[in-house]
């Protein structure tokens, strides 16, 4: 099936809305969260209308139906990332919770004072703060792969950090600020050679690239449904069976146990061991529908479209005097353009763009150390997804010229 962006836009009801009277939405904030196709909204709606019940608990028709839908979605998600088994996909609330799960269970069992964890300077706070917390609690050591001026990871510096014998390497597959797509397969291979366990923050990659956990060889991968056309409130942690089985549970409560006595309990097997309490059931159905939707279009086609978008966006943005885009050239990045503009505060840029219905994000995008590295506190960020168009980029550029007028 050929990729037709106008056809795809029809799948997303929100893209038709006016945000101000007579002003159509230009949604350029998909890195924060993607919009949802009708099919996902409808799948969740149908669940509540027809199949709503709690899972793994009842023997009645609805309970069995809901349980089957929850587990079928897990199978779809596993297939989407090419996990060898659906048992290796743990439902969480989001990427943040997935990384915290690894930090609270695997890391607190396996790391002791002085052990080295390697992160990068381009991490989202979700892949920094859990390790800061562990560092203050346990005295683990944190080192960071530096980011070059171009916005790439310095792999020579990484190789020399590896000679210090890290226990864990945890990094973003794609930066939410620079858009940089990191060479994950190589980083993981080198980490394994050095004897380290690997965690991939897939928040920005699983939604935009074809991600194959077996090809990558990664031990854990975290991602969120809401960035990939699915609902908020649900995400996943992929983990290799042997690692997940060796880890203690994360949260305690219903559904994660085999047996409970007054003074003890035995946890059940994966994946339920990590899914205490009533989970996000309707959301799992939406997550499964989102994966079906992306699969039906094809991740290769989506990546190719986004590549075309970022190429065009960089070309147009870089012609604006006083505008500086951060990050590498289009061939090394996904559909993210973070920029500063001529002494105008990024929030002011975003606010003026909003008057024309253009939704962008301004701030540090939960990556304060990365902004500090570039000597700035904030950027304005435009980001693209499968439904973005070149006309929207043109509107963004027109909007920025208006900003110039307002600020003289
Ligand atoms: N970045 C952005 O606007 P959650 O919030 O848990 O779904 O995802 C966290 C997260 C982790 N890693 C990366 C690389 C991310 O981009 C994000 C989310 C959004 O950039 C919201 S701050």
Tab-separated table of N, CA and C in Angstrom, residues 224-317:
chain	number	residue	atom	x	y	z
A	224	UNK	N	6.357	3.888	25.565
A	224	UNK	CA	5.032	4.380	25.975
A	224	UNK	C	4.046	4.289	24.821
A	225	UNK	N	2.820	3.850	25.106
A	225	UNK	CA	1.795	3.760	24.052
A	225	UNK	C	1.397	5.125	23.512
A	226	UNK	N	1.387	6.143	24.404
A	226	UNK	CA	0.813	7.428	23.972
A	226	UNK	C	1.642	8.132	22.908
A	227	UNK	N	2.892	7.699	22.739
A	227	UNK	CA	3.723	8.322	21.700
A	227	UNK	C	3.597	7.578	20.368
A	228	UNK	N	2.829	6.504	20.367
A	228	UNK	CA	2.728	5.670	19.159
A	228	UNK	C	1.268	5.423	18.774
A	229	UNK	N	0.496	6.511	18.852
A	229	UNK	CA	-0.915	6.487	18.442
A	229	UNK	C	-1.826	5.789	19.451
A	230	UNK	N	-1.286	5.366	20.565
A	230	UNK	CA	-2.092	4.686	21.580
A	230	UNK	C	-2.481	5.633	22.701
A	231	UNK	N	-3.180	5.095	23.705
A	231	UNK	CA	-3.658	5.934	24.804
A	231	UNK	C	-2.574	6.285	25.821
A	232	UNK	N	-2.843	7.282	26.646
A	232	UNK	CA	-1.981	7.566	27.792
A	232	UNK	C	-2.257	6.517	28.875
A	233	UNK	N	-1.389	6.458	29.868
A	233	UNK	CA	-1.642	5.582	31.018
A	233	UNK	C	-1.146	4.162	30.853
A	234	UNK	N	-0.544	3.864	29.708
A	234	UNK	CA	-0.004	2.516	29.523
A	234	UNK	C	1.291	2.578	28.704
A	235	UNK	N	2.228	1.735	29.109
A	235	UNK	CA	3.485	1.606	28.385
A	235	UNK	C	3.953	0.183	28.556
A	236	UNK	N	5.203	-0.071	28.212
A	236	UNK	CA	5.687	-1.443	28.353
A	236	UNK	C	7.167	-1.456	28.677
A	237	UNK	N	7.546	-2.545	29.328
A	237	UNK	CA	8.958	-2.866	29.499
A	237	UNK	C	9.181	-4.206	28.835
A	238	UNK	N	10.072	-4.223	27.841
A	238	UNK	CA	10.520	-5.510	27.313
A	238	UNK	C	11.724	-5.928	28.148
A	239	UNK	N	11.824	-7.206	28.481
A	239	UNK	CA	13.008	-7.714	29.169
A	239	UNK	C	13.244	-9.158	28.774
A	240	UNK	N	14.516	-9.546	28.727
A	240	UNK	CA	14.815	-10.951	28.411
A	240	UNK	C	14.317	-11.840	29.552
A	241	UNK	N	13.777	-12.996	29.184
A	241	UNK	CA	13.150	-13.890	30.176
A	241	UNK	C	14.045	-14.158	31.382
A	242	UNK	N	15.294	-14.526	31.125
A	242	UNK	CA	16.160	-14.920	32.247
A	242	UNK	C	16.337	-13.768	33.233
A	243	UNK	N	16.457	-12.562	32.713
A	243	UNK	CA	16.623	-11.401	33.598
A	243	UNK	C	15.342	-11.144	34.380
A	244	UNK	N	14.208	-11.125	33.661
A	244	UNK	CA	12.928	-10.843	34.336
A	244	UNK	C	12.642	-11.888	35.407
A	245	UNK	N	12.962	-13.138	35.092
A	245	UNK	CA	12.679	-14.204	36.070
A	245	UNK	C	13.577	-14.073	37.301
A	246	UNK	N	14.765	-13.525	37.104
A	246	UNK	CA	15.699	-13.423	38.238
A	246	UNK	C	15.395	-12.227	39.136
A	247	UNK	N	14.515	-11.327	38.669
A	247	UNK	CA	14.284	-10.089	39.409
A	247	UNK	C	13.159	-10.234	40.428
A	248	UNK	N	13.274	-9.536	41.570
A	248	UNK	CA	12.145	-9.539	42.509
A	248	UNK	C	11.010	-8.699	41.953
A	249	UNK	N	9.783	-8.854	42.499
A	249	UNK	CA	8.670	-8.023	42.013
A	249	UNK	C	8.943	-6.546	42.272
A	250	UNK	N	8.173	-5.704	41.588
A	250	UNK	CA	8.296	-4.254	41.755
A	250	UNK	C	7.267	-3.797	42.798
A	251	UNK	N	5.994	-3.824	42.441
A	251	UNK	CA	4.934	-3.444	43.378
A	251	UNK	C	4.253	-4.707	43.887
A	252	UNK	N	3.786	-4.669	45.146
A	252	UNK	CA	3.110	-5.833	45.721
A	252	UNK	C	1.613	-5.626	45.757
A	253	UNK	N	0.847	-6.689	45.577
A	253	UNK	CA	-0.613	-6.589	45.642
A	253	UNK	C	-1.259	-7.728	44.881
A	254	UNK	N	-2.498	-7.487	44.461
A	254	UNK	CA	-3.241	-8.515	43.734
A	254	UNK	C	-2.598	-8.824	42.399
A	255	UNK	N	-2.810	-10.027	41.924
A	255	UNK	CA	-2.442	-10.474	40.578
A	255	UNK	C	-0.956	-10.821	40.397
A	256	UNK	N	-0.095	-10.378	41.316
A	256	UNK	CA	1.341	-10.649	41.120
A	256	UNK	C	1.810	-11.799	42.024
A	257	UNK	N	0.850	-12.500	42.620
A	257	UNK	CA	1.231	-13.531	43.601
A	257	UNK	C	0.805	-14.931	43.145
A	258	UNK	N	1.538	-15.911	43.672
A	258	UNK	CA	1.127	-17.300	43.507
A	258	UNK	C	0.346	-17.699	44.753
A	259	UNK	N	0.854	-17.248	45.915
A	259	UNK	CA	0.251	-17.633	47.189
A	259	UNK	C	0.576	-16.562	48.231
A	260	UNK	N	-0.419	-16.280	49.087
A	260	UNK	CA	-0.179	-15.316	50.166
A	260	UNK	C	-0.567	-15.947	51.498
A	261	UNK	N	0.308	-15.828	52.484
A	261	UNK	CA	-0.015	-16.246	53.855
A	261	UNK	C	-0.022	-14.969	54.688
A	262	UNK	N	-0.398	-15.096	55.957
A	262	UNK	CA	-0.434	-13.879	56.764
A	262	UNK	C	0.942	-13.238	56.870
A	263	UNK	N	1.973	-14.046	56.898
A	263	UNK	CA	3.306	-13.490	57.111
A	263	UNK	C	4.256	-13.653	55.920
A	264	UNK	N	3.756	-14.087	54.786
A	264	UNK	CA	4.648	-14.284	53.640
A	264	UNK	C	3.861	-14.344	52.333
A	265	UNK	N	4.577	-14.295	51.237
A	265	UNK	CA	3.932	-14.469	49.932
A	265	UNK	C	4.938	-15.091	48.972
A	266	UNK	N	4.390	-15.699	47.910
A	266	UNK	CA	5.243	-16.177	46.816
A	266	UNK	C	4.784	-15.492	45.545
A	267	UNK	N	5.715	-14.836	44.829
A	267	UNK	CA	5.281	-14.151	43.602
A	267	UNK	C	4.964	-15.155	42.504
A	268	UNK	N	4.122	-14.734	41.575
A	268	UNK	CA	3.820	-15.572	40.427
A	268	UNK	C	4.904	-15.379	39.358
A	269	UNK	N	4.680	-15.968	38.207
A	269	UNK	CA	5.678	-15.905	37.134
A	269	UNK	C	5.482	-14.634	36.289
A	270	UNK	N	6.438	-14.394	35.376
A	270	UNK	CA	6.306	-13.243	34.474
A	270	UNK	C	5.220	-13.542	33.437
A	271	UNK	N	4.535	-12.574	32.910
A	271	UNK	CA	4.668	-11.136	33.175
A	271	UNK	C	3.900	-10.646	34.403
A	272	UNK	N	2.931	-11.469	34.923
A	272	UNK	CA	2.054	-10.973	35.996
A	272	UNK	C	2.825	-10.553	37.241
A	273	UNK	N	3.988	-11.163	37.464
A	273	UNK	CA	4.794	-10.827	38.643
A	273	UNK	C	5.017	-9.319	38.761
A	274	UNK	N	5.046	-8.640	37.613
A	274	UNK	CA	5.322	-7.195	37.621
A	274	UNK	C	4.067	-6.358	37.379
A	275	UNK	N	2.888	-6.982	37.458
A	275	UNK	CA	1.665	-6.227	37.150
A	275	UNK	C	0.687	-6.299	38.308
A	276	UNK	N	1.060	-5.662	39.416
A	276	UNK	CA	0.217	-5.698	40.620
A	276	UNK	C	-1.016	-4.817	40.456
A	277	UNK	N	-2.134	-5.293	40.959
A	277	UNK	CA	-3.355	-4.478	40.964
A	277	UNK	C	-4.072	-4.504	39.627
A	278	UNK	N	-5.249	-3.904	39.615
A	278	UNK	CA	-6.017	-3.835	38.358
A	278	UNK	C	-5.270	-2.941	37.373
A	279	UNK	N	-4.924	-3.478	36.221
A	279	UNK	CA	-4.133	-2.671	35.288
A	279	UNK	C	-5.004	-1.787	34.390
A	280	UNK	N	-4.352	-1.136	33.439
A	280	UNK	CA	-5.043	-0.273	32.477
A	280	UNK	C	-5.591	-1.179	31.368
A	281	UNK	N	-6.793	-1.705	31.573
A	281	UNK	CA	-7.306	-2.745	30.675
A	281	UNK	C	-7.778	-2.153	29.340
A	282	UNK	N	-8.634	-1.145	29.420
A	282	UNK	CA	-9.109	-0.522	28.167
A	282	UNK	C	-7.914	0.035	27.399
A	283	UNK	N	-6.947	0.556	28.144
A	283	UNK	CA	-5.762	1.131	27.504
A	283	UNK	C	-4.937	0.061	26.797
A	284	UNK	N	-4.907	-1.150	27.370
A	284	UNK	CA	-4.158	-2.219	26.696
A	284	UNK	C	-4.820	-2.530	25.348
A	285	UNK	N	-6.146	-2.463	25.331
A	285	UNK	CA	-6.884	-2.716	24.080
A	285	UNK	C	-6.534	-1.619	23.070
A	286	UNK	N	-6.472	-0.381	23.545
A	286	UNK	CA	-6.087	0.736	22.680
A	286	UNK	C	-4.660	0.603	22.202
A	287	UNK	N	-3.780	0.133	23.075
A	287	UNK	CA	-2.361	-0.071	22.735
A	287	UNK	C	-2.266	-1.107	21.602
A	288	UNK	N	-3.008	-2.193	21.752
A	288	UNK	CA	-3.010	-3.245	20.721
A	288	UNK	C	-3.523	-2.706	19.388
A	289	UNK	N	-4.583	-1.883	19.470
A	289	UNK	CA	-5.157	-1.310	18.232
A	289	UNK	C	-4.146	-0.364	17.585
A	290	UNK	N	-3.401	0.376	18.408
A	290	UNK	CA	-2.397	1.319	17.874
A	290	UNK	C	-1.311	0.561	17.117
A	291	UNK	N	-0.889	-0.556	17.707
A	291	UNK	CA	0.139	-1.385	17.082
A	291	UNK	C	-0.379	-1.957	15.754
A	292	UNK	N	-1.643	-2.374	15.757
A	292	UNK	CA	-2.261	-2.863	14.505
A	292	UNK	C	-2.240	-1.759	13.455
A	293	UNK	N	-2.597	-0.564	13.903
A	293	UNK	CA	-2.682	0.569	12.971
A	293	UNK	C	-1.303	0.873	12.365
A	294	UNK	N	-0.289	0.988	13.235
A	294	UNK	CA	1.067	1.306	12.740
A	294	UNK	C	1.559	0.197	11.807
A	295	UNK	N	1.250	-1.046	12.189
A	295	UNK	CA	1.688	-2.185	11.369
A	295	UNK	C	1.016	-2.139	10.000
A	296	UNK	N	-0.257	-1.752	9.982
A	296	UNK	CA	-0.972	-1.742	8.702
A	296	UNK	C	-0.380	-0.693	7.758
A	297	UNK	N	0.167	0.364	8.319
A	297	UNK	CA	0.789	1.387	7.458
A	297	UNK	C	2.228	0.994	7.125
A	298	UNK	N	2.909	0.445	8.116
A	298	UNK	CA	4.293	-0.007	7.900
A	298	UNK	C	5.283	0.977	8.507
A	299	UNK	N	6.090	0.496	9.451
A	299	UNK	CA	7.039	1.384	10.124
A	299	UNK	C	8.075	1.943	9.153
A	300	UNK	N	8.415	1.174	8.126
A	300	UNK	CA	9.395	1.682	7.151
A	300	UNK	C	8.827	2.886	6.410
A	301	UNK	N	7.549	2.797	6.066
A	301	UNK	CA	6.900	3.910	5.353
A	301	UNK	C	6.798	5.133	6.264
A	302	UNK	N	6.498	4.880	7.527
A	302	UNK	CA	6.368	5.992	8.485
A	302	UNK	C	7.726	6.689	8.646
A	303	UNK	N	8.780	5.891	8.823
A	303	UNK	CA	10.131	6.480	8.966
A	303	UNK	C	10.505	7.272	7.725
A	304	UNK	N	10.192	6.725	6.568
A	304	UNK	CA	10.561	7.401	5.316
A	304	UNK	C	9.820	8.738	5.214
A	305	UNK	N	8.553	8.747	5.591
A	305	UNK	CA	7.784	9.997	5.540
A	305	UNK	C	8.377	11.030	6.497
A	306	UNK	N	8.702	10.574	7.700
A	306	UNK	CA	9.258	11.504	8.692
A	306	UNK	C	10.610	12.034	8.234
A	307	UNK	N	11.345	11.191	7.556
A	307	UNK	CA	12.652	11.615	7.049
A	307	UNK	C	12.476	12.745	6.021
A	308	UNK	N	11.487	12.548	5.158
A	308	UNK	CA	11.183	13.586	4.163
A	308	UNK	C	10.774	14.884	4.856
A	309	UNK	N	9.993	14.723	5.919
A	309	UNK	CA	9.518	15.902	6.667
A	309	UNK	C	10.673	16.659	7.304
A	310	UNK	N	11.573	15.934	7.946
A	310	UNK	CA	12.654	16.632	8.672
A	310	UNK	C	13.636	17.255	7.675
A	311	UNK	N	13.837	16.580	6.566
A	311	UNK	CA	14.715	17.161	5.531
A	311	UNK	C	14.164	18.501	5.075
A	312	UNK	N	12.875	18.500	4.784
A	312	UNK	CA	12.221	19.719	4.308
A	312	UNK	C	12.212	20.782	5.409
A	313	UNK	N	11.895	20.355	6.642
A	313	UNK	CA	11.807	21.310	7.755
A	313	UNK	C	13.165	21.973	8.004
A	314	UNK	N	14.233	21.176	7.987
A	314	UNK	CA	15.561	21.751	8.249
A	314	UNK	C	15.931	22.742	7.148
A	315	UNK	N	15.626	22.360	5.921
A	315	UNK	CA	15.917	23.238	4.782
A	315	UNK	C	15.195	24.584	4.954
A	316	UNK	N	13.910	24.521	5.318
A	316	UNK	CA	13.120	25.750	5.440
A	316	UNK	C	13.518	26.555	6.683
A	317	UNK	N	13.732	25.856	7.799
A	317	UNK	CA	14.039	26.572	9.043
A	317	UNK	C	15.403	27.249	8.967
